[in-house]
């Protein structure tokens, strides 16, 4: 059987797959999860029809279409934001899923173009971004398979895509359209298109075109206004003009007005002083009130059509690593429903490896010979699973802080995660971590 495709699912989706447009106002019924599609074990949280505290459409695994919109609206209405973590490996993805389950919460797993290329393999030629496309697709299938097993809802996203990287998104969009034909939903939940360095008119025109194509298959667009400072994934904005770090209510309104004419399936990464990376206190001046002023301005423009909460825009917080908790939580009150995390989890992953090496240094210098004896083998210690698991444990711990900062804990109603069973410890031939 072709991977992730079953004849039964194809028959079920045939009428939906070729519908002229996705209609987010009616519940889009996700078909079979990958666990059912491949006859994988799916018990406990994985097999739940719905969560105790969530809208009925939100389910374990990757959420798209209406289920994704319901999840994001639930975040806005209940005053929390969902952490969006950049991943470059299956190990990093697993740490995110474990952290989400331990915090009883949804999560966003996202890939950058560089992270996607790394996932595909740095030894593979990336002409026309083919390795980045294949790497992101490979990562997407890993997320889809394991998110159901961890029993948490996941938004599967890609991060910054500048104009020169649009062929990468084109390849992923084509993959989602093909996946939609067989499964009734896209492979990815959403993509970010970052044209903040282009003129506003060009930014909006291109985003309108992509949003029209995205929305037909139930996929969301994240777009950026203004520039996020600092450096990330090879993009260096450390020397940009300071005024470019702050969006205006007028340009946020123009964005909202134009994109709403296409589809409501979009979020806005507006700039309010955000900077990628971690800097000394006082070097980054965030102004979350920019978001509040924009919400009020747009609500006034909408008049009677403004939502009851007067927060028509769903905002995204970029450059979240190292930000003051007060700034983070004020921004949530102004309509932020997603915050990106990369620098802090890069450090936590490395810190886990660093601390593991320090703890077991004497066991990691040779294959044979350690503090217990010159003839003692060290295989259990230099097994790569060892340091990688230490990195995962440290990352899960760091993400707990992020979930707390974002008020994104005890959201699903699942309770505490049970300890894993059938996991060998060192005394039974397992690994030290």
Coordinates of C-alpha atoms in Angstrom, one line a residue:
X1 CA 0.0 0.0 0.0
X2 CA 1.4 3.4 -0.9
X3 CA 2.6 5.3 2.1
X4 CA -0.2 7.1 3.9
X5 CA -2.8 6.3 1.2
X6 CA -5.5 3.7 1.5
X7 CA -8.2 3.0 -1.1
X8 CA -10.9 3.4 1.5
X9 CA -9.8 7.0 2.4
X10 CA -9.6 7.9 -1.2
X11 CA -13.2 6.8 -1.8
X12 CA -14.3 8.8 1.3
X13 CA -12.7 12.0 0.2
X14 CA -13.4 12.0 -3.5
X15 CA -16.2 14.6 -3.4
X16 CA -14.4 16.8 -0.9
X17 CA -11.0 16.7 -2.5
X18 CA -12.1 18.3 -5.7
X19 CA -14.4 20.9 -4.1
X20 CA -13.7 24.4 -5.6
X21 CA -12.8 26.0 -2.3
X22 CA -12.4 25.1 1.4
X23 CA -15.2 26.6 3.5
X24 CA -14.0 27.3 7.0
X25 CA -17.4 28.3 8.2
X26 CA -18.5 24.6 8.0
X27 CA -16.6 22.0 9.9
X28 CA -14.1 20.3 7.7
X29 CA -14.1 16.7 8.6
X30 CA -10.6 15.3 8.8
X31 CA -10.5 11.8 7.5
X32 CA -8.4 9.0 8.8
X33 CA -5.4 9.7 10.9
X34 CA -2.1 8.3 9.9
X35 CA -2.4 5.7 12.8
X36 CA -5.5 4.3 11.2
X37 CA -4.2 4.7 7.7
X38 CA -1.1 2.5 8.5
X39 CA -2.8 0.3 11.2
X40 CA -0.5 1.6 13.9
X41 CA -1.5 1.1 17.6
X42 CA -3.6 4.1 18.7
X43 CA -4.7 3.9 22.4
X44 CA -5.5 6.2 25.3
X45 CA -5.1 9.9 24.2
X46 CA -4.3 8.8 20.7
X47 CA -7.7 7.2 20.3
X48 CA -9.8 9.9 21.9
X49 CA -12.6 11.3 19.8
X50 CA -12.3 14.7 21.5
X51 CA -10.6 16.5 24.4
X52 CA -12.4 17.4 27.6
X53 CA -11.7 21.1 27.3
X54 CA -11.4 21.8 23.6
X55 CA -13.8 22.4 20.7
X56 CA -15.0 19.1 19.2
X57 CA -13.1 19.6 16.0
X58 CA -9.7 19.7 17.7
X59 CA -8.1 16.2 17.7
X60 CA -4.8 14.5 18.4
X61 CA -2.4 14.8 15.6
X62 CA -1.9 17.5 13.0
X63 CA -4.8 19.9 12.8
X64 CA -5.7 21.8 9.6
X65 CA -8.7 23.7 8.3
X66 CA -11.5 24.4 10.6
X67 CA -10.0 22.4 13.5
X68 CA -6.9 24.7 13.3
X69 CA -9.0 27.8 13.2
X70 CA -11.0 26.5 16.2
X71 CA -7.8 25.9 18.1
X72 CA -6.4 29.4 17.4
X73 CA -9.7 31.0 18.3
X74 CA -9.8 29.0 21.6
X75 CA -6.4 30.4 22.4
X76 CA -7.5 33.9 21.7
X77 CA -10.7 33.6 23.7
X78 CA -9.0 31.9 26.7
X79 CA -6.0 34.1 26.9
X80 CA -3.1 31.8 26.0
X81 CA -0.6 31.6 23.1
X82 CA 0.8 28.4 21.6
X83 CA 4.6 27.9 21.5
X84 CA 5.9 27.5 18.0
X85 CA 9.3 25.7 18.1
X86 CA 11.7 25.4 15.2
X87 CA 13.0 21.9 14.7
X88 CA 15.8 20.4 12.7
X89 CA 15.6 16.7 13.6
X90 CA 13.3 14.0 14.6
X91 CA 14.8 14.2 18.1
X92 CA 13.9 17.8 18.4
X93 CA 10.3 17.1 17.2
X94 CA 10.0 14.3 19.8
X95 CA 11.1 16.7 22.5
X96 CA 8.4 19.2 21.5
X97 CA 5.7 16.5 21.4
X98 CA 6.8 15.2 24.8
X99 CA 6.8 18.8 26.3
X100 CA 3.3 19.4 24.8
X101 CA 1.9 16.3 26.4
X102 CA 3.6 17.0 29.8
X103 CA 2.1 20.5 29.8
X104 CA -1.3 19.1 28.6
X105 CA -1.3 21.6 25.7
X106 CA -1.2 22.1 21.9
X107 CA 2.0 23.0 20.2
X108 CA 3.2 24.3 16.8
X109 CA 6.1 22.5 15.2
X110 CA 7.8 24.5 12.5
X111 CA 10.6 24.2 10.0
X112 CA 12.8 26.9 8.5
X113 CA 14.2 26.5 5.0
X114 CA 17.7 25.9 6.5
X115 CA 16.2 23.5 9.1
X116 CA 14.4 21.7 6.3
X117 CA 17.6 21.3 4.3
X118 CA 19.4 20.0 7.4
X119 CA 16.5 17.5 8.0
X120 CA 17.0 16.3 4.4
X121 CA 20.8 16.0 4.8
X122 CA 23.5 18.6 4.3
X123 CA 25.3 16.1 2.0
X124 CA 22.5 16.3 -0.6
X125 CA 22.5 18.9 -3.3
X126 CA 20.0 21.7 -2.6
X127 CA 19.7 23.1 -6.1
X128 CA 16.2 24.6 -6.6
X129 CA 15.7 23.9 -2.9
X130 CA 14.9 20.3 -3.6
X131 CA 16.6 19.0 -0.4
X132 CA 14.8 21.6 1.7
X133 CA 11.5 20.6 0.1
X134 CA 12.1 16.8 0.6
X135 CA 13.4 17.5 4.2
X136 CA 10.3 19.4 5.2
X137 CA 8.0 16.8 3.7
X138 CA 10.0 14.1 5.6
X139 CA 9.7 16.0 8.8
X140 CA 6.0 16.5 8.2
X141 CA 5.3 12.8 8.0
X142 CA 7.3 12.3 11.2
X143 CA 5.2 14.9 12.9
X144 CA 2.0 13.4 11.6
X145 CA 2.9 9.9 12.7
X146 CA 4.2 10.8 16.2
X147 CA 1.8 13.6 17.2
X148 CA -1.1 11.1 17.2
X149 CA 0.9 8.8 19.4
X150 CA 1.6 11.5 22.0
X151 CA -2.0 12.5 21.9
X152 CA -1.6 16.2 21.4
X153 CA -2.9 18.6 18.7
X154 CA -0.2 20.0 16.5
X155 CA -0.1 22.8 14.0
X156 CA 2.5 21.9 11.4
X157 CA 4.0 25.1 10.1
X158 CA 7.0 26.5 8.1
X159 CA 8.8 29.6 9.3
X160 CA 10.2 32.7 7.5
X161 CA 10.1 32.5 3.7
X162 CA 11.6 35.5 2.0
X163 CA 11.0 36.3 -1.7
X164 CA 14.0 34.3 -2.9
X165 CA 12.8 31.2 -1.0
X166 CA 9.3 31.1 -2.6
X167 CA 10.3 28.1 -4.7
X168 CA 10.7 26.2 -1.5
X169 CA 7.1 27.1 -0.4
X170 CA 5.9 26.3 -3.9
X171 CA 7.2 22.8 -3.6
X172 CA 5.6 22.3 -0.2
X173 CA 2.3 23.7 -1.4
X174 CA 2.3 21.3 -4.3
X175 CA 2.9 18.4 -1.8
X176 CA 0.0 19.6 0.3
X177 CA -2.3 19.9 -2.7
X178 CA -1.4 16.3 -3.7
X179 CA -1.9 15.1 -0.1
X180 CA -5.3 16.9 -0.1
X181 CA -6.5 14.9 -3.1
X182 CA -5.9 11.6 -1.2
X183 CA -6.7 12.7 2.4
X184 CA -9.1 15.7 2.2
X185 CA -6.7 17.9 4.1
X186 CA -3.2 19.5 3.4
X187 CA 0.0 17.9 4.5
X188 CA 1.0 21.1 6.3
X189 CA -1.3 23.3 8.4
X190 CA 0.2 26.6 7.5
X191 CA 3.1 28.4 5.9
X192 CA 4.7 31.8 6.7
X193 CA 5.6 34.1 3.8
X194 CA 7.9 36.9 5.0
X195 CA 8.0 39.7 2.4
X196 CA 8.6 42.4 5.1
X197 CA 11.7 43.6 3.2
X198 CA 9.6 44.2 0.1
X199 CA 7.4 47.2 -0.5
X200 CA 4.0 46.9 1.3
X201 CA 2.1 46.7 -2.0
X202 CA 4.2 43.9 -3.3
X203 CA 4.1 42.1 0.0
X204 CA 0.3 42.2 0.1
X205 CA -0.2 41.3 -3.6
X206 CA 1.9 38.2 -3.3
X207 CA 0.3 37.2 0.0
X208 CA -3.2 37.6 -1.6
X209 CA -2.2 35.2 -4.4
X210 CA -0.9 32.6 -2.0
X211 CA -3.8 32.9 0.5
X212 CA -6.2 32.3 -2.3
X213 CA -4.4 29.0 -3.1
X214 CA -3.9 28.1 0.5
X215 CA -7.5 28.6 1.6
X216 CA -8.8 26.2 -1.1
X217 CA -7.3 23.3 0.8
X218 CA -7.8 24.6 4.3
X219 CA -4.3 25.9 4.9
X220 CA -3.5 29.1 6.8
X221 CA -1.1 31.9 5.8
X222 CA 1.1 33.7 8.3
X223 CA 2.5 37.0 6.9
X224 CA 4.9 39.5 8.3
X225 CA 4.7 43.3 8.5
X226 CA 7.8 45.3 9.5
X227 CA 11.1 43.6 10.2
X228 CA 12.2 41.3 13.1
X229 CA 15.6 42.4 14.1
X230 CA 18.6 40.3 15.0
X231 CA 19.9 37.2 13.1
X232 CA 18.3 33.8 12.6
X233 CA 18.9 31.0 10.1
X234 CA 21.3 33.0 8.0
X235 CA 19.1 36.1 7.8
X236 CA 20.8 39.1 9.4
X237 CA 18.7 42.1 10.3
X238 CA 21.0 43.5 13.0
X239 CA 21.5 46.8 11.2
X240 CA 18.0 47.6 10.0
X241 CA 16.4 51.0 10.6
X242 CA 14.8 51.2 14.0
X243 CA 11.5 52.5 12.5
X244 CA 11.2 49.3 10.5
X245 CA 11.0 47.3 13.8
X246 CA 7.6 48.8 14.5
X247 CA 4.4 48.4 12.5
X248 CA 1.7 51.1 12.3
X249 CA -2.1 50.6 12.8
X250 CA -2.7 51.9 9.3
X251 CA -0.6 49.2 7.6
X252 CA -2.0 46.5 9.8
X253 CA -5.5 47.7 8.8
X254 CA -4.6 47.7 5.1
X255 CA -3.3 44.2 5.5
X256 CA -6.4 43.0 7.4
X257 CA -8.8 44.6 4.9
X258 CA -7.2 43.2 1.8
X259 CA -6.6 39.7 3.1
X260 CA -10.1 39.3 4.5
X261 CA -11.5 39.8 1.0
X262 CA -9.6 36.6 0.1
X263 CA -10.1 34.5 3.2
X264 CA -10.0 34.8 7.0
X265 CA -7.3 32.0 7.1
X266 CA -4.4 34.3 8.0
X267 CA -2.4 35.6 10.9
X268 CA -0.2 38.7 11.1
X269 CA 3.4 38.8 12.5
X270 CA 3.4 42.6 13.1
X271 CA 6.6 44.2 14.3
X272 CA 6.6 45.7 17.8
X273 CA 10.4 45.8 18.4
X274 CA 10.9 42.1 18.1
X275 CA 14.5 40.8 17.7
X276 CA 15.7 37.3 17.0
X277 CA 18.3 35.9 19.4
X278 CA 19.1 36.7 23.0
X279 CA 20.5 40.0 24.1
X280 CA 21.3 41.7 27.4
X281 CA 18.4 43.2 29.3
X282 CA 17.5 46.7 28.1
X283 CA 18.9 46.2 24.5
X284 CA 15.5 45.2 23.1
X285 CA 12.6 47.6 23.5
X286 CA 9.3 45.8 22.9
X287 CA 6.2 47.9 22.6
X288 CA 3.2 45.4 22.7
X289 CA 0.8 48.4 22.9
X290 CA 1.3 48.7 19.2
X291 CA -0.9 45.6 18.8
X292 CA -3.5 47.0 21.2
X293 CA -3.7 50.3 19.2
X294 CA -4.0 48.3 16.0
X295 CA -6.8 46.2 17.3
X296 CA -8.7 49.4 18.4
X297 CA -8.0 51.2 15.1
X298 CA -9.3 48.2 13.1
X299 CA -12.3 47.7 15.3
X300 CA -13.2 51.3 14.8
X301 CA -12.9 50.9 11.0
X302 CA -15.1 47.8 11.2
X303 CA -17.8 49.5 13.3
X304 CA -20.7 47.1 14.0
X305 CA -18.8 44.3 12.1
X306 CA -16.0 44.3 14.7
X307 CA -15.9 41.1 16.9
X308 CA -17.3 41.4 20.4
X309 CA -13.8 41.2 22.0
X310 CA -12.5 44.0 19.7
X311 CA -9.6 41.9 18.7
X312 CA -10.2 41.2 15.0
X313 CA -6.5 40.3 14.2
X314 CA -4.7 37.2 15.3
X315 CA -1.2 38.2 15.9
X316 CA 2.1 36.2 16.0
X317 CA 5.0 37.1 18.2
X318 CA 8.4 36.6 16.5
X319 CA 11.7 36.8 18.3
X320 CA 10.3 35.5 21.6
X321 CA 13.5 34.0 23.0
X322 CA 14.7 36.0 26.0
X323 CA 11.7 38.3 26.1
X324 CA 10.4 39.7 29.3
X325 CA 7.5 37.6 30.6
X326 CA 5.4 40.8 31.3
X327 CA 5.8 41.8 27.6
X328 CA 4.9 38.3 26.5
X329 CA 1.7 38.2 28.6
X330 CA 0.6 41.7 27.7
X331 CA 0.9 40.8 24.0
X332 CA -1.3 37.8 24.6
X333 CA -3.9 40.1 26.0
X334 CA -3.7 42.1 22.7
X335 CA -4.4 39.1 20.5
X336 CA -1.2 37.2 20.1
X337 CA -2.0 33.5 19.7
X338 CA 1.5 32.1 18.7
X339 CA 5.0 32.8 19.8
X340 CA 8.1 31.6 18.0
X341 CA 10.9 29.9 20.0
X342 CA 14.2 29.0 18.5
X343 CA 17.2 30.5 20.2
X344 CA 16.3 29.2 23.7
X345 CA 15.6 25.7 22.5
X346 CA 18.8 25.7 20.5
X347 CA 20.6 26.5 23.7
X348 CA 18.7 23.9 25.8
X349 CA 19.5 21.1 23.3
X350 CA 23.2 22.0 23.4
X351 CA 23.1 22.5 27.2
X352 CA 21.8 18.9 27.6
X353 CA 24.7 17.6 25.5
X354 CA 27.2 19.8 27.3
X355 CA 26.1 18.7 30.8
X356 CA 26.0 15.1 29.7
X357 CA 29.6 15.3 28.5
X358 CA 30.7 17.0 31.8
X359 CA 29.0 14.4 33.9
X360 CA 30.4 11.4 32.0
X361 CA 33.6 12.9 30.8
X362 CA 35.8 10.1 32.0
X363 CA 33.6 7.6 30.1
X364 CA 33.7 9.5 26.8
X365 CA 37.4 9.7 26.0
X366 CA 38.0 6.1 24.6
X367 CA 36.0 3.1 23.6
X368 CA 37.5 1.1 26.4
X369 CA 38.8 2.3 29.8
X370 CA 37.1 4.6 32.2
X371 CA 37.2 5.6 36.0
X372 CA 35.9 2.1 36.8
X373 CA 38.8 0.3 35.2
X374 CA 41.2 0.2 32.2
X375 CA 39.3 -2.7 30.6
X376 CA 35.8 -1.3 31.1
X377 CA 33.8 -0.6 27.9
X378 CA 32.1 2.8 27.3
X379 CA 29.6 1.9 24.6
X380 CA 26.6 2.8 26.8
X381 CA 28.0 6.3 27.2
X382 CA 29.1 7.2 23.6
X383 CA 26.0 5.7 22.1
X384 CA 24.6 8.8 20.3
X385 CA 21.2 8.1 21.8
X386 CA 22.7 9.0 25.1
X387 CA 23.6 12.6 24.5
X388 CA 20.6 13.1 22.3
X389 CA 18.2 12.0 25.0
X390 CA 20.0 14.3 27.5
X391 CA 19.4 17.1 25.0
X392 CA 15.7 16.2 24.7
X393 CA 15.2 16.1 28.5
X394 CA 16.8 19.5 28.8
X395 CA 14.7 20.9 26.0
X396 CA 11.5 19.5 27.5
X397 CA 12.4 21.2 30.7
X398 CA 13.0 24.6 28.9
X399 CA 9.8 24.3 27.0
X400 CA 7.9 23.9 30.3
X401 CA 9.0 27.5 31.1
X402 CA 7.7 28.6 27.7
X403 CA 4.4 27.0 28.1
X404 CA 4.1 28.7 31.5
X405 CA 5.1 32.1 30.1
X406 CA 2.4 31.7 27.4
X407 CA -0.3 30.6 29.9
X408 CA -0.5 27.4 27.8
X409 CA -0.7 24.7 30.4
X410 CA -3.6 22.4 31.4
X411 CA -5.4 23.3 28.2
X412 CA -6.6 20.0 26.8
X413 CA -7.9 18.4 30.0
X414 CA -5.9 15.2 29.9
X415 CA -4.2 15.5 33.2
X416 CA -0.6 14.5 34.0
X417 CA 1.3 12.3 31.5
X418 CA 2.0 8.8 32.8
X419 CA 5.5 7.6 33.1
X420 CA 6.6 5.6 30.1
X421 CA 6.7 1.8 30.5
X422 CA 8.8 -0.8 28.8
X423 CA 11.8 1.5 28.9
X424 CA 15.0 -0.2 30.0
X425 CA 17.3 1.4 32.6
X426 CA 21.1 1.0 32.8
X427 CA 20.9 -1.9 35.2
X428 CA 18.8 -3.9 32.7
X429 CA 21.0 -3.1 29.7
X430 CA 19.5 0.2 28.9
X431 CA 21.2 3.6 28.7
X432 CA 22.2 6.0 31.6
X433 CA 19.8 8.8 30.7

